[in-house]
């Protein structure tokens, strides 16, 4: 199981409900993102995750492929501090 959380969210999570579409209110319409920076929490995975790895995320009724283009750091879950920059791979 993999959880993806977009980085730098400014809204309160409690204000975002199931089915909401979020975007910048100053733009006319939402656009598809070509890339994004996210914090991925890997709970259980067999094998290694490295740059170039593609995972499939089932979100509501959608199935979305995500590709790790660059793993920037590993974060200690207890302290929430970076403990390895630009690791070659991540494993659980």
PDB file of C-alpha atoms in Angstrom:
ATOM      1  CA  UNK A   1       0.000   0.000   0.000  1.00  0.00           C
ATOM      2  CA  UNK A   2       1.352   3.434  -0.936  1.00  0.00           C
ATOM      3  CA  UNK A   3      -0.053   6.779   0.223  1.00  0.00           C
ATOM      4  CA  UNK A   4       0.650   9.896  -1.836  1.00  0.00           C
ATOM      5  CA  UNK A   5       0.330  13.322  -0.210  1.00  0.00           C
ATOM      6  CA  UNK A   6       0.926  16.434  -2.354  1.00  0.00           C
ATOM      7  CA  UNK A   7       3.692  18.601  -0.898  1.00  0.00           C
ATOM      8  CA  UNK A   8       3.052  22.147   0.342  1.00  0.00           C
ATOM      9  CA  UNK A   9      -0.753  21.940   0.776  1.00  0.00           C
ATOM     10  CA  UNK A  10      -2.004  25.183   2.340  1.00  0.00           C
ATOM     11  CA  UNK A  11      -5.641  24.214   3.079  1.00  0.00           C
ATOM     12  CA  UNK A  12      -6.690  22.431   6.220  1.00  0.00           C
ATOM     13  CA  UNK A  13      -7.122  18.720   5.501  1.00  0.00           C
ATOM     14  CA  UNK A  14     -10.370  18.687   7.463  1.00  0.00           C
ATOM     15  CA  UNK A  15     -11.878  21.172   4.965  1.00  0.00           C
ATOM     16  CA  UNK A  16     -11.249  18.844   2.007  1.00  0.00           C
ATOM     17  CA  UNK A  17     -13.953  16.211   1.690  1.00  0.00           C
ATOM     18  CA  UNK A  18     -14.386  13.152  -0.519  1.00  0.00           C
ATOM     19  CA  UNK A  19     -15.260  14.094  -4.090  1.00  0.00           C
ATOM     20  CA  UNK A  20     -13.883  17.650  -3.886  1.00  0.00           C
ATOM     21  CA  UNK A  21     -11.745  18.962  -6.739  1.00  0.00           C
ATOM     22  CA  UNK A  22      -9.017  21.315  -5.510  1.00  0.00           C
ATOM     23  CA  UNK A  23      -7.256  23.997  -7.496  1.00  0.00           C
ATOM     24  CA  UNK A  24      -6.083  27.598  -7.635  1.00  0.00           C
ATOM     25  CA  UNK A  25      -9.112  29.921  -7.509  1.00  0.00           C
ATOM     26  CA  UNK A  26      -7.206  32.539  -9.540  1.00  0.00           C
ATOM     27  CA  UNK A  27      -7.006  30.260 -12.591  1.00  0.00           C
ATOM     28  CA  UNK A  28      -9.945  29.883 -14.968  1.00  0.00           C
ATOM     29  CA  UNK A  29      -9.917  26.095 -14.977  1.00  0.00           C
ATOM     30  CA  UNK A  30      -7.997  23.120 -13.682  1.00  0.00           C
ATOM     31  CA  UNK A  31      -5.289  21.663 -15.872  1.00  0.00           C
ATOM     32  CA  UNK A  32      -3.703  18.251 -15.929  1.00  0.00           C
ATOM     33  CA  UNK A  33      -0.351  18.187 -14.150  1.00  0.00           C
ATOM     34  CA  UNK A  34       2.578  16.781 -16.080  1.00  0.00           C
ATOM     35  CA  UNK A  35       4.573  16.281 -12.870  1.00  0.00           C
ATOM     36  CA  UNK A  36       4.327  16.978  -9.152  1.00  0.00           C
ATOM     37  CA  UNK A  37       6.437  16.751  -6.039  1.00  0.00           C
ATOM     38  CA  UNK A  38       4.919  14.512  -3.380  1.00  0.00           C
ATOM     39  CA  UNK A  39       5.706  12.846  -0.090  1.00  0.00           C
ATOM     40  CA  UNK A  40       5.164   9.105  -0.533  1.00  0.00           C
ATOM     41  CA  UNK A  41       4.632   6.964   2.553  1.00  0.00           C
ATOM     42  CA  UNK A  42       5.456   3.362   1.685  1.00  0.00           C
ATOM     43  CA  UNK A  43       3.733   1.028   4.107  1.00  0.00           C
ATOM     44  CA  UNK A  44       4.191  -2.344   2.446  1.00  0.00           C
ATOM     45  CA  UNK A  45       5.944  -3.182  -0.813  1.00  0.00           C
ATOM     46  CA  UNK A  46       7.907  -6.161  -2.022  1.00  0.00           C
ATOM     47  CA  UNK A  47      11.109  -5.261  -3.801  1.00  0.00           C
ATOM     48  CA  UNK A  48      12.898  -1.963  -4.321  1.00  0.00           C
ATOM     49  CA  UNK A  49      11.539   1.410  -5.419  1.00  0.00           C
ATOM     50  CA  UNK A  50      14.061   3.451  -7.375  1.00  0.00           C
ATOM     51  CA  UNK A  51      14.118   6.275  -9.920  1.00  0.00           C
ATOM     52  CA  UNK A  52      12.079   5.229 -12.959  1.00  0.00           C
ATOM     53  CA  UNK A  53       9.791   2.895 -10.963  1.00  0.00           C
ATOM     54  CA  UNK A  54       6.088   3.190 -11.890  1.00  0.00           C
ATOM     55  CA  UNK A  55       3.292   2.395  -9.463  1.00  0.00           C
ATOM     56  CA  UNK A  56      -0.448   2.265 -10.107  1.00  0.00           C
ATOM     57  CA  UNK A  57      -2.628   4.130  -7.627  1.00  0.00           C
ATOM     58  CA  UNK A  58      -6.316   3.216  -7.311  1.00  0.00           C
ATOM     59  CA  UNK A  59      -8.049   6.428  -6.278  1.00  0.00           C
ATOM     60  CA  UNK A  60     -11.852   6.367  -5.948  1.00  0.00           C
ATOM     61  CA  UNK A  61     -12.968   5.152  -9.400  1.00  0.00           C
ATOM     62  CA  UNK A  62      -9.728   6.115 -11.159  1.00  0.00           C
ATOM     63  CA  UNK A  63      -6.565   4.142 -11.755  1.00  0.00           C
ATOM     64  CA  UNK A  64      -3.531   6.431 -12.106  1.00  0.00           C
ATOM     65  CA  UNK A  65       0.076   5.534 -12.963  1.00  0.00           C
ATOM     66  CA  UNK A  66       2.794   7.441 -11.083  1.00  0.00           C
ATOM     67  CA  UNK A  67       6.455   7.326 -12.058  1.00  0.00           C
ATOM     68  CA  UNK A  68       9.202   8.147  -9.572  1.00  0.00           C
ATOM     69  CA  UNK A  69      11.499  10.381 -11.643  1.00  0.00           C
ATOM     70  CA  UNK A  70      13.698  11.458  -8.718  1.00  0.00           C
ATOM     71  CA  UNK A  71      13.758  10.271  -5.116  1.00  0.00           C
ATOM     72  CA  UNK A  72      15.071  13.304  -3.261  1.00  0.00           C
ATOM     73  CA  UNK A  73      15.346  11.964   0.299  1.00  0.00           C
ATOM     74  CA  UNK A  74      14.394   9.360   2.874  1.00  0.00           C
ATOM     75  CA  UNK A  75      12.584  10.675   5.944  1.00  0.00           C
ATOM     76  CA  UNK A  76      12.670   9.075   9.388  1.00  0.00           C
ATOM     77  CA  UNK A  77       9.039   8.317  10.303  1.00  0.00           C
ATOM     78  CA  UNK A  78       9.633   8.889  14.025  1.00  0.00           C
ATOM     79  CA  UNK A  79      11.419  12.255  13.824  1.00  0.00           C
ATOM     80  CA  UNK A  80      10.115  13.414  10.403  1.00  0.00           C
ATOM     81  CA  UNK A  81      13.676  14.515   9.533  1.00  0.00           C
ATOM     82  CA  UNK A  82      15.598  13.719   6.352  1.00  0.00           C
ATOM     83  CA  UNK A  83      18.255  11.113   7.036  1.00  0.00           C
ATOM     84  CA  UNK A  84      19.464  10.295   3.516  1.00  0.00           C
ATOM     85  CA  UNK A  85      19.589  12.633   0.515  1.00  0.00           C
ATOM     86  CA  UNK A  86      19.143  11.285  -3.033  1.00  0.00           C
ATOM     87  CA  UNK A  87      19.016   7.573  -2.114  1.00  0.00           C
ATOM     88  CA  UNK A  88      19.489   5.060  -4.943  1.00  0.00           C
ATOM     89  CA  UNK A  89      16.459   3.070  -3.767  1.00  0.00           C
ATOM     90  CA  UNK A  90      13.833   2.695  -1.048  1.00  0.00           C
ATOM     91  CA  UNK A  91      12.701  -0.583   0.474  1.00  0.00           C
ATOM     92  CA  UNK A  92      10.335  -1.442   3.302  1.00  0.00           C
TER      93      UNK A  92
END
